[in-house]
Amino acid sequence: MKAAVVVTPGTIAIEEVPDPVPGPAEVVVRPAAVGICGTDLHIMDGEFAPAFPIVPGHEMAGEIVAVGSAVTGYAVGDQVAVDPSLYCGHCYYCKRARGNQCENWAAIGVTVSGGAAEFVAAPMANLFKLPPTLAARDAALIEPLSCAVRGFDVLPRLLASSYLIYGSGTMGLMMLELAKRSGAESVSVVDLNPERLATASRLGCSAAVTSADELVAPRGFDVVIDCTGAEAAIRDGLGRVGRGGTFLQFGVASYDARVAIEPYEIYRREITITGSMAVLHSFDRAGQMLAAGVLDPSIFVSHRLPLTSYATALDQFRRGEGRKILIEP
Ligand SMILES: NC(=O)c1ccc[n+]([C@@H]2O[C@H](COP(=O)([O-])OP(=O)(O)OC[C@H]3O[C@@H](n4cnc5c(N)ncnc54)[C@H](O)[C@@H]3O)[C@@H](O)[C@H]2O)c1
Ligand SMILES: [Zn+2]
Ligand SMILES: [Zn+2]
């Protein structure tokens, strides 16, 4: 089969590689679409993936083309989305229902061959069967949405909360859609890129601004979510959490990013600072929410490109052009 292969950090090529063969409890999927995100850039830059070459692609959905001998409940022709998480099930954290902190953490498209290929193998346990109303080419959005759902799982939910979201990329926009449905009093979005902000406005945020200074919020915000990973945004956001409020670090900062906190204010204002990492028991719920129309794929997906454009798509994402870019192998 053909696959996009990160041969060594910084080098990507379309190569002929062996077709995957399903293990007993696995299926082989022909991806209809695979999304590109920051994780793919990290892999391209030589981080995250433990070894090269690697076929990237962890946001995928498509049709089952082969099933292993022990697979039940799935058949060739089924349309499915694939949760890329491969938890070991037997480590300290897996035993405590924290599989996303697995000590033997692995993932399809990060540590093993991913969906940027004509075929990809996946455990039956990782599948979400798509309802007929949800096209596989849109269902690649389930994985990033499942990360956003996990983010909401660590947030308090109090009706009439005010939300401040930094970043109006795919993830910030997904957080906006979830916040809108959580009974928020307001959802404000900050981004430096006016084009990105235009989408946040189109999706009905309360305010879309290039600096939070433009917002009138004398008590700060109940929930502040960083979806940038940028030190400047995180620093600014931490200072805007209101009394009893929560700051969620969702964006992936660089390893050496440092931001000061004010312990006195955290004590005095009873502020919670928390993080959320990838998917934890949130994949099926994200699938159900996407099927129920929580977000409009025609707005979230800005580009659909063929597999041969994988390298171009990575460059385009790095430049911040468009929104979710999907490769259709
Ligand atoms: N925690 C998780 O599970 C998880 C999952 C997926 C992605 N992420 C991370 O979430 C972040 C957002 O993902 P994305 O796909 O939307 O990325 P993206 O690059 O498309 O969007 C980031 C946005 O932040 C904006 N931005 C950058 N610096 C800013 C600043 N100082 N102030 C305001 N806005 C600023 C950019 O203009 C851009 O629009 C990334 O760091 C990504 O790695 C985390
Ligand atoms: Zn991703
Ligand atoms: Zn584990």
PDB file of C-alpha atoms and ligand atoms in Angstrom, residues 37 39 58-59 143, ligand 2:
ATOM      1  CA  CYS A  37      -2.715  18.392  14.106  1.00  0.00           C
ATOM      2  CA  THR A  39       1.107  16.143  17.266  1.00  0.00           C
ATOM      3  CA  HIS A  58      -3.983   9.463  14.620  1.00  0.00           C
ATOM      4  CA  GLU A  59      -7.279  11.213  13.713  1.00  0.00           C
ATOM      5  CA  GLU A 143     -10.534  12.215  17.789  1.00  0.00           C
TER       6      GLU A 143
HETATM    7 ZN    ZN B   2      -4.515  15.265  16.888  1.00  0.00          ZN
END
